[in-house]
Structure formats: C-alpha cells, structure tokens
Amino acid sequence: MTVERSLASRLRDARAVTVLSGAGMSAESGIPTFRSGVDALWRGRRPETLATPNAFAHDPLLVWRWYGERLAHLRACRPNPGHTALVRIAALVPHLTIVTQNVDGLHRAAGSTRVIELHGDIRRARCTACGMRRTDHVDAAIAGTIPRCVCGAMLRPDVVWFGEMLPDGAIEEASAAAAGADVFFVAGTSAVVYPAAGLVPIAREAGAFVVEVNPEPTDASSLCDLIVRTPAGVLLPQHAAELEALVARDQAG
Ligand code: OAD
C-alpha cells in the first residue's frame, strides 16, 4: 500500500525549499497580474509593449508615467497572507529561498530575507549615463515627470525589460536554489517567461517535489507532482499552519 506523504511532512523533512513566485503571488495585495486580460492593460497598452528598451528610447516619459502610476499604487499595497506564510515556513526549514519575478518588493516587506529578484525592483532606479542606483526617484515618477540623476541624465527603472539580461549572477544563484531544493513551489506564475520558467524543469530533474499553487493551469503544470488550484494567499497559510502543527507535535514528543 502506498501512503501519500503530506506536503507538511515533506516540508518538515526538507533541507531546502525554493519558491518561484510570479505576479499571482501579489494579486491578493491588489497588484494586477501581467496576463490577466483587460486588468493588465495600461491605457489600452499591453505591459510587454512598455517594458522594453525600445519603448523607453522612443518615449521615456510614457514609460515613466506607467511606472509612476504603478509606484503610486504600490504605496498602498501590503504583503498578503501568502507572503507572510513563506516567512512562517522559512522559520521551520533550514533553507528557504524565494526566486521572484516580481518587482514590487513585497517578499522582503513581509520579512523574507533570502530573496533573489530576477527582474529587479521597481522602487529602485538607475542612471542611464553613470549607472548610479537611486531610490529618490519615486516622487518625480509619481508626479508624471522623468526622474533625473544628480549627473543630470535620465534615470530608468532598475528592472529587467524584455530582451535585457538578468542581474549579474541572479540566474546562476536561482538555478542552484532550484537544483538543491527538496520541495519547489511554483506560485502565481504563468511560467511563460524565460529564464525564470526554466527553473521548474531544473528542480524537477534534480529530484525536487514540485508543487504548483495557481488557480489556473500553466505551462509548468505538466511538470508538477502536486497541483493546487487555490490562490496563494489562501493555500500557503494553510500549509504554514499544517507545518507548524506538525513541528509542535514532534517537539511535544
Ligand atoms: P503572469 O501575469 O503571466 O501570470 C500570473 C499568474 O498568476 C497566472 O498564471 C494566474 O493564473 C496566477 N494567479 C492569479 N491570481 C493568483 C493567486 N491569487 N494565487 C496564485 N496564482 C494566481 O505573471 P508572471 O508569470 O509573473 O517580466 O509573469 C512573468 C513576467 O512576465 C513578469 O515578471 C514580467 C512579465 O512581463 C518582466 O517584466 C521582465
């Protein structure tokens, strides 16, 4: 007879847990996902047409207005129970790494410490001339103007646009975390953007138990050992609570 192990027991026994998160992770914080139809459009434009070096070269003010509105919205957004559940799980496993495609900083705001931000952070900007990174651009962007560096040149959002390289070392570090995971969560991502999506087969081939947390099927679903069609903000707190109960039972003897 095969006894199916619970996810909580797999988490309790795991040396390393890795989470690949995407926009759906922040959906319950009120941030629209990228591919959620009309909600994802900004003034009728698809994000993919704005998040490119060409769009910025052609019309930097338009691109900054898009980021300015996102920054203004982000000020009112807080981590949701899915983000905080990962902090609770991290407290009970030796290594928990979050590899996120999100640029909203909400994993860190929730208290997660080991976070690899593959696509940068919308709350940072960098100079198009001298490369200096800054965080004092937010007010200018929200005011609908192009933020400038102290050297006078335009700043740009410190995020990865389509066609650009990921931050130095980020994918190598993320691949190592995927390959070393005993349990690998794919949470809130459509898994269509590479190289992030390529972490799922890396984890799977290295022997991780792969769990998808997403109300909808994705390109990664066929690679998952367990699929939970529940929002991350509901499912992850349930697993955190089950893990906490299991660890408390073990400690009680
Ligand atoms: P997408 O918008 O492509 O996918 C979001 C996923 O989240 C979908 O599969 C939804 O079904 C799922 N989802 C929605 N609500 C959820 C919830 N409450 N809990 C769990 N899942 C939920 O976003 P990403 O996969 O993150 O890249 O997109 C990847 C990249 O494409 C982004 O980082 C960005 C984008 O263009 C760059 O800007 C470089």
XYZ file of N, CA and C and ligand atoms in Angstrom:
798
model
N 0.853 -1.198 0.000
C 0.000 0.000 0.000
C 0.893 1.255 0.000
N 0.578 2.204 -0.853
C 1.354 3.437 -0.876
C 0.671 4.460 0.026
N 1.442 5.002 0.919
C 0.863 6.046 1.763
C 1.368 7.391 1.225
N 0.447 8.213 0.766
C 0.832 9.518 0.211
C 1.319 10.412 1.341
N 2.533 10.925 1.212
C 3.045 11.815 2.258
C 2.398 13.176 2.126
N 2.106 13.781 3.256
C 1.507 15.112 3.192
C 2.602 16.120 2.829
N 2.160 17.219 2.265
C 3.128 18.266 1.925
C 3.789 18.789 3.198
N 3.006 18.865 4.281
C 3.585 19.346 5.547
C 4.742 18.451 5.984
N 4.598 17.133 5.813
C 5.694 16.256 6.249
C 6.883 16.388 5.306
N 6.624 16.618 4.038
C 7.749 16.859 3.113
C 8.484 18.148 3.499
N 7.713 19.159 3.875
C 8.345 20.427 4.276
C 9.141 20.237 5.565
N 8.578 19.489 6.509
C 9.279 19.274 7.780
C 10.623 18.577 7.548
N 10.648 17.634 6.582
C 11.865 16.854 6.359
C 12.821 17.509 5.358
N 12.382 18.607 4.749
C 13.206 19.216 3.686
C 14.413 19.939 4.268
N 15.535 19.803 3.568
C 16.713 20.619 3.917
C 16.566 21.983 3.251
N 16.050 21.948 2.023
C 15.950 23.200 1.269
C 14.616 23.274 0.539
N 13.998 24.416 0.653
C 12.740 24.694 -0.047
C 12.980 25.923 -0.908
N 12.539 25.852 -2.166
C 12.686 27.010 -3.055
C 11.312 27.356 -3.622
N 11.056 28.643 -3.720
C 9.769 29.130 -4.227
C 10.042 30.003 -5.441
N 9.450 29.656 -6.568
C 9.480 30.562 -7.724
C 8.157 31.309 -7.719
N 8.202 32.619 -7.506
C 6.940 33.357 -7.457
C 6.808 34.288 -8.644
N 5.527 34.566 -8.965
C 5.216 35.494 -10.050
C 4.098 36.426 -9.617
N 3.565 37.133 -10.596
C 2.615 38.210 -10.309
C 1.409 37.754 -9.487
N 0.983 36.490 -9.653
C -0.178 35.998 -8.907
C 0.048 35.999 -7.404
N 1.317 35.941 -7.012
C 1.653 35.979 -5.578
C 1.219 37.316 -4.961
N 1.266 38.366 -5.755
C 0.905 39.699 -5.250
C -0.519 40.098 -5.625
N -1.241 39.195 -6.315
C -2.598 39.554 -6.761
C -3.482 39.899 -5.561
N -3.328 39.141 -4.470
C -4.176 39.391 -3.292
C -3.702 40.602 -2.482
N -2.595 41.213 -2.915
C -2.200 42.512 -2.337
C -2.769 43.648 -3.178
N -3.498 43.282 -4.248
C -4.141 44.303 -5.078
C -3.338 44.736 -6.286
N -2.311 43.941 -6.641
C -1.493 44.306 -7.808
C -1.924 43.433 -8.988
N -2.343 44.055 -10.094
C -2.810 43.237 -11.222
C -1.686 42.380 -11.791
N -2.016 41.176 -12.274
C -1.000 40.337 -12.915
C -0.743 40.889 -14.330
N 0.247 40.311 -14.996
C 0.609 40.818 -16.326
C -0.297 40.299 -17.423
N -0.832 39.105 -17.210
C -1.563 38.471 -18.302
C -3.018 38.217 -17.911
N -3.589 39.164 -17.140
C -4.977 38.969 -16.717
C -5.920 39.813 -17.569
N -5.719 39.754 -18.890
C -6.628 40.401 -19.817
C -6.696 41.893 -19.621
N -7.916 42.405 -19.528
C -8.110 43.853 -19.556
C -7.504 44.533 -18.320
N -7.479 43.827 -17.189
C -6.910 44.402 -15.969
C -5.432 44.718 -16.122
N -4.771 43.939 -16.989
C -3.326 44.103 -17.136
C -2.989 45.262 -18.086
N -3.985 45.771 -18.815
C -3.697 46.842 -19.776
C -3.519 48.167 -19.046
N -2.590 48.987 -19.548
C -2.444 50.340 -19.020
C -2.770 51.301 -20.159
N -3.857 52.040 -19.992
C -4.329 52.940 -21.051
C -4.353 52.233 -22.405
N -4.868 50.994 -22.370
C -5.033 50.235 -23.611
C -3.771 49.573 -24.113
N -2.665 49.756 -23.386
C -1.394 49.170 -23.856
C -1.049 47.932 -23.051
N -0.483 46.943 -23.741
C -0.033 45.742 -23.041
C 1.319 46.015 -22.390
N 1.515 45.484 -21.157
C 2.792 45.718 -20.471
C 4.006 45.344 -21.325
N 3.872 44.276 -22.126
C 5.018 43.823 -22.931
C 5.479 44.877 -23.925
N 4.575 45.821 -24.282
C 4.976 46.848 -25.250
C 5.617 48.046 -24.549
N 5.484 48.113 -23.214
C 6.064 49.243 -22.465
C 7.360 48.848 -21.769
N 7.455 47.581 -21.391
C 8.625 47.114 -20.627
C 9.728 46.679 -21.582
N 10.157 47.590 -22.427
C 11.222 47.260 -23.381
C 12.175 48.450 -23.506
N 13.456 48.187 -23.821
C 14.400 49.283 -24.047
C 13.952 50.172 -25.209
N 13.322 49.575 -26.218
C 12.862 50.366 -27.376
C 11.781 51.353 -26.982
N 10.829 50.889 -26.157
C 9.749 51.779 -25.723
C 10.343 52.953 -24.958
N 11.339 52.690 -24.105
C 11.949 53.759 -23.313
C 12.737 54.715 -24.205
N 13.456 54.172 -25.173
C 14.244 55.022 -26.085
C 13.304 55.914 -26.898
N 12.152 55.363 -27.261
C 11.220 56.066 -28.126
C 10.421 57.122 -27.351
N 9.985 56.772 -26.128
C 9.118 57.673 -25.363
C 9.320 57.464 -23.859
N 10.448 57.988 -23.311
C 10.740 57.737 -21.892
C 9.663 58.281 -20.957
N 9.030 59.395 -21.338
C 8.006 59.962 -20.453
C 6.815 59.004 -20.331
N 6.417 58.433 -21.451
C 5.291 57.479 -21.424
C 5.625 56.297 -20.512
N 6.835 55.763 -20.673
C 7.222 54.602 -19.866
C 7.276 54.991 -18.389
N 7.850 56.191 -18.097
C 7.914 56.620 -16.697
C 6.521 56.875 -16.115
N 5.583 57.328 -16.959
C 4.217 57.538 -16.431
C 3.597 56.205 -16.018
N 3.868 55.191 -16.806
C 3.363 53.844 -16.454
C 3.970 53.413 -15.118
N 5.290 53.576 -14.987
C 5.928 53.183 -13.717
C 5.464 54.080 -12.576
N 5.267 55.379 -12.868
C 4.803 56.315 -11.828
C 3.464 55.878 -11.253
N 2.560 55.458 -12.136
C 1.241 55.002 -11.642
C 1.383 53.713 -10.840
N 2.279 52.837 -11.308
C 2.479 51.583 -10.552
C 3.102 51.878 -9.186
N 4.050 52.824 -9.145
C 4.681 53.181 -7.862
C 3.655 53.796 -6.912
N 2.783 54.651 -7.453
C 1.751 55.275 -6.605
C 0.837 54.199 -6.037
N 0.443 53.245 -6.885
C -0.441 52.162 -6.441
C 0.260 51.294 -5.396
N 1.547 51.024 -5.646
C 2.308 50.137 -4.748
C 2.401 50.699 -3.332
N 2.408 52.037 -3.229
C 2.490 52.653 -1.888
C 1.358 52.183 -0.989
N 0.212 51.865 -1.610
C -0.959 51.465 -0.807
C -1.034 49.946 -0.639
N -0.099 49.210 -1.233
C -0.182 47.740 -1.197
C 0.689 47.167 -0.092
N 0.203 46.144 0.542
C 0.917 45.493 1.646
C 1.083 44.010 1.322
N 2.081 43.367 1.938
C 2.206 41.918 1.759
C 0.898 41.234 2.174
N 0.571 40.142 1.499
C -0.661 39.419 1.835
C -0.321 38.130 2.606
N -1.314 37.378 3.055
C -1.024 36.187 3.866
C -0.141 35.147 3.153
N -0.123 35.168 1.819
C 0.773 34.261 1.094
C 2.233 34.635 1.327
N 2.527 35.943 1.254
C 3.903 36.393 1.529
C 4.304 36.035 2.968
N 3.411 36.301 3.916
C 3.803 36.069 5.318
C 3.878 34.567 5.638
N 3.089 33.764 4.913
C 3.179 32.308 5.125
C 4.579 31.803 4.767
N 5.185 32.385 3.751
C 6.535 31.937 3.370
C 7.555 32.288 4.457
N 7.320 33.393 5.159
C 8.198 33.740 6.291
C 8.018 32.704 7.407
N 6.766 32.298 7.627
C 6.494 31.291 8.675
C 7.131 29.953 8.310
N 7.035 29.561 7.051
C 7.639 28.280 6.629
C 9.164 28.378 6.736
N 9.722 29.537 6.354
C 11.189 29.713 6.404
C 11.720 29.547 7.825
N 10.892 29.884 8.801
C 11.339 29.774 10.196
C 11.486 28.310 10.621
N 10.919 27.395 9.831
C 10.889 25.984 10.249
C 11.662 25.050 9.319
N 12.269 25.586 8.265
C 13.098 24.740 7.388
C 14.500 25.347 7.342
N 15.539 24.496 7.144
C 16.901 25.029 7.204
C 17.183 26.121 6.164
N 16.707 25.920 4.932
C 16.975 26.917 3.885
C 15.711 27.143 3.065
N 15.258 28.357 3.017
C 14.145 28.676 2.107
C 14.568 29.860 1.248
N 14.562 29.630 -0.050
C 14.956 30.681 -0.994
C 13.757 31.054 -1.844
N 13.527 32.338 -1.972
C 12.463 32.799 -2.866
C 13.120 33.378 -4.112
N 12.716 32.848 -5.253
C 13.175 33.395 -6.529
C 11.950 34.086 -7.108
N 11.982 35.388 -7.181
C 10.764 36.071 -7.621
C 10.974 36.808 -8.934
N 9.893 36.803 -9.715
C 9.877 37.607 -10.947
C 9.238 38.963 -10.653
N 8.754 39.131 -9.436
C 8.038 40.362 -9.089
C 9.009 41.489 -8.763
N 8.578 42.698 -9.078
C 9.438 43.866 -8.872
C 8.876 44.765 -7.775
N 7.939 44.214 -6.987
C 7.214 45.049 -6.020
C 7.824 45.062 -4.620
N 8.825 44.214 -4.363
C 9.498 44.219 -3.059
C 8.656 43.648 -1.928
N 7.516 43.020 -2.241
C 6.614 42.603 -1.152
C 7.123 41.387 -0.371
N 7.937 40.535 -1.010
C 8.505 39.424 -0.228
C 9.397 39.972 0.888
N 10.252 40.920 0.535
C 11.150 41.496 1.559
C 10.333 42.284 2.584
N 9.317 43.002 2.108
C 8.480 43.778 3.037
C 7.796 42.854 4.049
N 7.497 41.626 3.630
C 6.856 40.669 4.546
C 7.845 40.137 5.576
N 9.148 40.247 5.269
C 10.155 39.745 6.213
C 11.004 38.620 5.660
N 10.780 38.230 4.400
C 11.646 37.199 3.808
C 13.026 37.796 3.591
N 14.058 36.992 3.882
C 15.415 37.533 3.801
C 16.180 36.993 2.599
N 15.924 35.724 2.261
C 16.667 35.164 1.130
C 15.790 35.253 -0.125
N 15.901 36.376 -0.824
C 15.045 36.643 -1.979
C 15.938 36.989 -3.176
N 15.786 36.235 -4.244
C 16.512 36.555 -5.479
C 15.511 37.241 -6.409
N 15.756 38.517 -6.685
C 14.822 39.281 -7.525
C 15.321 39.233 -8.959
N 14.734 38.315 -9.736
C 15.245 38.101 -11.098
C 15.028 39.308 -11.997
N 13.933 40.035 -11.760
C 13.589 41.121 -12.686
C 13.768 42.509 -12.070
N 14.536 42.582 -10.975
C 14.834 43.882 -10.384
C 13.784 44.346 -9.400
N 13.771 45.662 -9.145
C 12.896 46.238 -8.130
C 12.422 47.599 -8.629
N 11.114 47.719 -8.742
C 10.512 48.946 -9.276
C 10.813 50.155 -8.380
N 11.161 49.899 -7.116
C 11.402 51.021 -6.188
C 12.829 51.535 -6.269
N 13.599 50.972 -7.206
C 14.957 51.480 -7.475
C 15.010 51.996 -8.898
N 15.891 52.980 -9.125
C 16.132 53.449 -10.490
C 17.636 53.458 -10.701
N 18.050 53.509 -11.969
C 19.491 53.658 -12.205
C 19.722 54.618 -13.347
N 20.869 55.274 -13.268
C 21.163 56.349 -14.218
C 21.515 55.760 -15.587
N 20.940 56.356 -16.632
C 21.211 55.863 -17.987
C 22.618 56.264 -18.439
N 23.253 57.206 -17.695
C 24.605 57.637 -18.085
C 25.660 57.069 -17.140
N 25.555 57.385 -15.845
C 26.639 56.975 -14.935
C 26.354 55.651 -14.233
N 25.127 55.118 -14.363
C 24.817 53.797 -13.804
C 24.489 53.806 -12.319
N 24.555 55.005 -11.675
C 24.299 55.054 -10.227
C 22.867 54.594 -9.922
N 22.761 53.788 -8.845
C 21.419 53.327 -8.446
C 20.862 54.289 -7.403
N 19.562 54.579 -7.498
C 18.953 55.555 -6.605
C 17.554 55.074 -6.199
N 17.095 55.640 -5.061
C 15.723 55.326 -4.637
C 14.928 56.618 -4.418
N 15.513 57.745 -4.846
C 14.822 59.022 -4.621
C 14.059 59.492 -5.864
N 13.759 58.543 -6.743
C 13.088 58.882 -7.996
C 11.571 58.820 -7.881
N 11.090 58.232 -6.776
C 9.682 57.836 -6.710
C 8.739 59.044 -6.838
N 9.036 60.125 -6.106
C 8.122 61.277 -6.140
C 8.047 61.883 -7.543
N 9.200 61.998 -8.204
C 9.202 62.574 -9.557
C 8.404 61.686 -10.507
N 8.571 60.378 -10.362
C 7.845 59.458 -11.248
C 6.341 59.544 -10.981
N 5.971 59.612 -9.700
C 4.543 59.689 -9.364
C 3.952 61.024 -9.856
N 4.799 62.057 -9.876
C 4.328 63.366 -10.357
C 4.206 63.408 -11.882
N 4.585 62.312 -12.544
C 4.414 62.260 -14.002
C 5.564 62.889 -14.762
N 6.742 62.981 -14.117
C 7.903 63.532 -14.812
C 8.993 62.452 -14.925
N 10.016 62.768 -15.695
C 11.125 61.823 -15.850
C 12.133 62.092 -14.732
N 12.355 61.136 -13.852
C 13.336 61.352 -12.777
C 14.746 61.472 -13.353
N 15.547 62.344 -12.729
C 16.913 62.572 -13.218
C 17.930 62.273 -12.132
N 19.107 61.888 -12.579
C 20.229 61.606 -11.693
C 20.876 62.923 -11.262
N 21.733 62.882 -10.236
C 22.480 64.091 -9.850
C 23.390 64.545 -10.982
N 23.774 63.616 -11.870
C 24.641 63.996 -13.000
C 23.840 64.649 -14.119
N 22.516 64.668 -13.988
C 21.678 65.351 -14.969
C 21.017 64.428 -15.981
N 21.545 63.205 -16.105
C 20.982 62.281 -17.106
C 19.676 61.667 -16.596
N 18.936 61.076 -17.527
C 17.675 60.418 -17.144
C 17.958 59.173 -16.320
N 17.100 58.955 -15.355
C 17.102 57.660 -14.677
C 16.172 56.725 -15.449
N 16.366 55.444 -15.255
C 15.425 54.445 -15.764
C 15.071 53.500 -14.613
N 13.909 52.849 -14.693
C 13.577 51.893 -13.631
C 14.652 50.797 -13.578
N 15.028 50.380 -12.361
C 16.063 49.353 -12.216
C 15.411 47.974 -12.271
N 14.785 47.724 -13.419
C 14.110 46.446 -13.639
C 14.632 45.859 -14.947
N 14.311 44.594 -15.136
C 14.744 43.918 -16.365
C 13.619 44.034 -17.385
N 13.930 44.608 -18.513
C 12.927 44.711 -19.584
C 13.106 43.552 -20.552
N 12.085 43.334 -21.371
C 12.161 42.256 -22.358
C 13.376 42.465 -23.250
N 14.128 41.399 -23.423
C 15.322 41.470 -24.277
C 16.575 41.838 -23.508
N 16.451 42.138 -22.206
C 17.630 42.502 -21.416
C 18.122 41.317 -20.585
N 19.392 41.436 -20.169
C 19.997 40.401 -19.332
C 19.462 40.527 -17.900
N 19.421 39.404 -17.194
C 19.076 39.449 -15.770
C 20.262 40.017 -14.989
N 20.013 40.471 -13.742
C 21.135 40.974 -12.928
C 22.251 39.922 -12.834
N 23.489 40.412 -12.752
C 24.658 39.517 -12.675
C 24.488 38.434 -11.624
N 24.666 37.211 -12.031
C 24.686 36.099 -11.074
C 23.309 35.620 -10.631
N 22.248 36.368 -10.986
C 20.920 36.034 -10.433
C 20.436 34.665 -10.913
N 20.576 34.389 -12.193
C 20.017 33.119 -12.684
C 20.873 31.940 -12.218
N 22.177 32.185 -12.070
C 23.059 31.110 -11.575
C 22.656 30.754 -10.133
N 22.439 31.787 -9.326
C 22.050 31.567 -7.928
C 20.669 30.887 -7.857
N 19.770 31.355 -8.722
C 18.413 30.789 -8.731
C 18.446 29.333 -9.202
N 19.284 29.041 -10.193
C 19.374 27.663 -10.705
C 19.919 26.747 -9.627
N 20.901 27.234 -8.861
C 21.459 26.422 -7.771
C 20.384 26.174 -6.717
N 19.569 27.187 -6.427
C 18.492 27.009 -5.435
C 17.440 26.033 -5.954
N 17.173 26.053 -7.258
C 16.204 25.112 -7.840
C 16.758 23.691 -7.784
N 18.030 23.548 -8.151
C 18.638 22.213 -8.201
C 18.818 21.630 -6.805
N 18.936 22.486 -5.801
C 19.183 21.994 -4.446
C 17.919 21.817 -3.624
N 16.754 22.080 -4.220
C 15.515 22.065 -3.426
C 14.961 20.661 -3.253
N 14.478 20.376 -2.054
C 13.717 19.141 -1.841
C 12.247 19.378 -2.209
N 11.770 20.565 -1.888
C 10.411 20.964 -2.283
C 10.531 22.276 -3.053
N 9.881 22.319 -4.214
C 9.957 23.511 -5.075
C 8.531 23.972 -5.371
N 8.200 25.179 -4.933
C 6.879 25.748 -5.208
C 6.931 26.613 -6.467
N 5.928 26.484 -7.300
C 5.753 27.386 -8.447
C 4.467 28.144 -8.135
N 4.601 29.365 -7.648
C 3.437 30.050 -7.085
C 3.111 31.332 -7.842
N 1.927 31.359 -8.446
C 1.450 32.605 -9.031
C 2.192 33.062 -10.272
N 2.693 32.097 -11.037
C 3.336 32.494 -12.299
C 2.769 31.682 -13.453
N 2.621 32.346 -14.603
C 2.148 31.635 -15.790
C 3.269 30.793 -16.396
N 4.489 30.991 -15.920
C 5.649 30.192 -16.355
C 5.850 30.234 -17.871
N 5.709 31.427 -18.408
C 5.947 31.564 -19.854
C 7.181 32.412 -20.152
N 7.712 33.090 -19.125
C 8.852 33.978 -19.367
C 10.137 33.286 -18.898
N 11.085 33.200 -19.838
C 12.381 32.554 -19.533
C 13.427 33.619 -19.270
N 14.456 33.337 -18.491
C 14.830 32.018 -17.996
C 14.107 31.574 -16.715
N 13.258 32.422 -16.118
C 12.612 32.019 -14.851
C 11.878 30.687 -14.993
N 11.103 30.548 -16.079
C 10.299 29.332 -16.244
C 11.181 28.083 -16.344
N 12.405 28.248 -16.802
C 13.324 27.119 -16.933
C 13.783 26.555 -15.596
N 13.481 27.252 -14.497
C 13.859 26.740 -13.173
C 12.993 25.535 -12.771
N 11.785 25.457 -13.330
C 10.894 24.352 -12.950
C 11.487 23.011 -13.416
N 11.851 22.867 -14.719
C 12.480 21.594 -15.105
C 13.803 21.329 -14.388
N 14.541 22.386 -14.050
C 15.807 22.163 -13.318
C 15.503 21.511 -11.972
N 14.504 22.050 -11.256
C 14.144 21.495 -9.942
C 13.644 20.060 -10.086
N 12.792 19.881 -11.066
C 12.185 18.559 -11.291
C 13.267 17.512 -11.598
N 14.163 17.864 -12.522
C 15.196 16.891 -12.924
C 16.156 16.595 -11.775
N 16.315 17.555 -10.871
C 17.217 17.324 -9.730
C 16.513 16.566 -8.600
N 15.223 16.275 -8.790
C 14.541 15.411 -7.824
C 13.653 16.127 -6.824
N 13.404 17.407 -7.020
C 12.521 18.122 -6.083
C 11.081 17.634 -6.236
N 10.320 17.761 -5.153
C 8.871 17.570 -5.203
C 8.304 18.928 -5.612
N 7.687 18.988 -6.788
C 7.301 20.288 -7.360
C 5.798 20.515 -7.151
N 5.482 21.653 -6.564
C 4.091 21.966 -6.206
C 3.666 23.251 -6.911
N 2.604 23.175 -7.678
C 2.090 24.399 -8.305
C 0.937 24.962 -7.480
N 1.021 26.266 -7.205
C -0.042 26.966 -6.481
C -0.577 28.031 -7.430
N -1.704 27.743 -8.053
C -2.214 28.664 -9.077
C -3.651 28.261 -9.398
N -4.580 29.196 -9.378
C -5.972 28.835 -9.700
C -6.146 28.350 -11.138
N -5.166 28.653 -12.013
C -5.293 28.310 -13.438
C -4.169 27.373 -13.859
N -4.428 26.542 -14.886
C -3.336 25.720 -15.435
C -2.272 26.622 -16.074
N -1.032 26.135 -16.085
C 0.053 26.915 -16.696
C 0.946 25.993 -17.524
N 1.927 26.597 -18.146
C 2.891 25.820 -18.932
C 3.701 24.883 -18.047
N 3.758 25.175 -16.738
C 4.558 24.344 -15.829
C 3.747 23.191 -15.234
N 2.423 23.205 -15.426
C 1.572 22.233 -14.703
C 1.995 20.788 -14.957
N 2.378 20.486 -16.200
C 2.688 19.088 -16.534
C 3.958 18.613 -15.818
N 4.740 19.539 -15.264
C 5.980 19.155 -14.579
C 5.795 19.031 -13.070
N 4.552 19.243 -12.600
C 4.358 19.321 -11.145
C 3.885 17.998 -10.558
N 4.359 17.697 -9.358
C 3.936 16.495 -8.644
C 2.612 16.725 -7.937
N 2.377 17.965 -7.563
C 1.144 18.311 -6.853
C 0.670 19.652 -7.399
N -0.626 19.707 -7.739
C -1.175 20.945 -8.285
C -2.305 21.385 -7.369
N -2.240 22.618 -6.895
C -3.295 23.108 -6.020
C -3.901 24.343 -6.676
N -5.138 24.206 -7.090
C -5.805 25.299 -7.809
C -6.486 26.239 -6.813
N -5.676 26.834 -5.972
C -6.155 27.703 -4.890
C -5.268 28.945 -4.885
N -5.814 30.123 -4.596
C -4.957 31.317 -4.527
C -3.843 31.157 -3.496
N -2.683 31.724 -3.808
C -1.515 31.587 -2.925
C -1.795 32.137 -1.527
N -2.595 33.201 -1.450
C -2.877 33.827 -0.165
C -3.763 32.979 0.730
N -4.361 31.936 0.146
C -5.182 31.006 0.929
C -4.393 29.730 1.205
N -3.767 29.217 0.139
C -3.113 27.903 0.240
C -1.860 27.935 1.105
N -0.997 28.928 0.889
C 0.289 28.926 1.614
C 0.085 29.063 3.128
N -0.837 29.919 3.611
C -1.079 29.955 5.058
C -1.574 28.608 5.596
N -2.365 27.874 4.798
C -2.816 26.542 5.263
C -1.612 25.622 5.457
N -0.700 25.638 4.483
C 0.482 24.766 4.606
C 1.390 25.216 5.734
N 1.510 26.527 5.926
C 2.333 27.023 7.042
C 1.734 26.528 8.361
N 0.412 26.599 8.482
C -0.241 26.171 9.731
C -0.067 24.670 9.947
N -0.203 23.880 8.857
C -0.025 22.416 8.993
C 1.411 22.088 9.402
N 2.365 22.785 8.812
C 3.770 22.546 9.161
C 4.026 22.923 10.624
N 3.507 24.067 11.030
C 3.690 24.500 12.434
C 3.095 23.477 13.396
N 1.921 22.944 13.044
C 1.266 21.961 13.926
C 2.098 20.680 13.991
N 2.632 20.263 12.837
C 3.439 19.034 12.798
C 4.712 19.186 13.628
N 5.375 20.330 13.466
C 6.620 20.564 14.216
C 6.299 20.629 15.721
N 5.188 21.276 16.087
C 4.818 21.378 17.505
C 4.537 19.986 18.073
N 3.866 19.131 17.265
C 3.588 17.743 17.707
C 4.888 16.973 17.912
N 5.816 17.122 16.956
C 7.123 16.435 17.067
C 7.841 16.875 18.344
N 7.792 18.188 18.596
C 8.523 18.710 19.769
C 7.885 18.242 21.071
N 6.551 18.055 21.020
C 5.850 17.603 22.235
C 6.154 16.127 22.515
N 6.750 15.459 21.508
C 7.197 14.080 21.730
C 6.235 13.095 21.155
P 1.535 36.475 -15.310
O 0.609 37.625 -15.306
O 1.986 35.953 -16.642
O 0.874 35.230 -14.559
C 0.266 35.370 -13.306
C -0.216 34.001 -12.855
O -0.734 34.128 -11.556
C -1.323 33.386 -13.720
O -0.978 32.054 -14.054
C -2.551 33.422 -12.798
O -3.420 32.305 -13.004
C -1.898 33.328 -11.447
N -2.663 33.869 -10.323
C -3.560 34.888 -10.307
N -4.002 35.121 -9.061
C -3.360 34.231 -8.252
C -3.368 33.969 -6.851
N -4.125 34.685 -6.014
N -2.574 32.975 -6.370
C -1.802 32.250 -7.198
N -1.750 32.454 -8.535
C -2.515 33.430 -9.054
O 2.764 36.878 -14.363
P 4.227 36.261 -14.287
O 4.217 34.789 -14.529
O 4.827 36.754 -13.030
O 8.506 40.252 -16.707
O 4.933 36.985 -15.495
C 6.291 36.770 -15.697
C 6.950 38.009 -16.210
O 6.280 38.489 -17.360
C 6.923 39.197 -15.276
O 7.924 39.178 -14.284
C 7.158 40.334 -16.202
C 6.126 39.921 -17.222
O 6.082 40.527 -18.387
C 9.209 41.354 -16.991
O 8.739 42.461 -16.832
C 10.599 41.090 -17.479
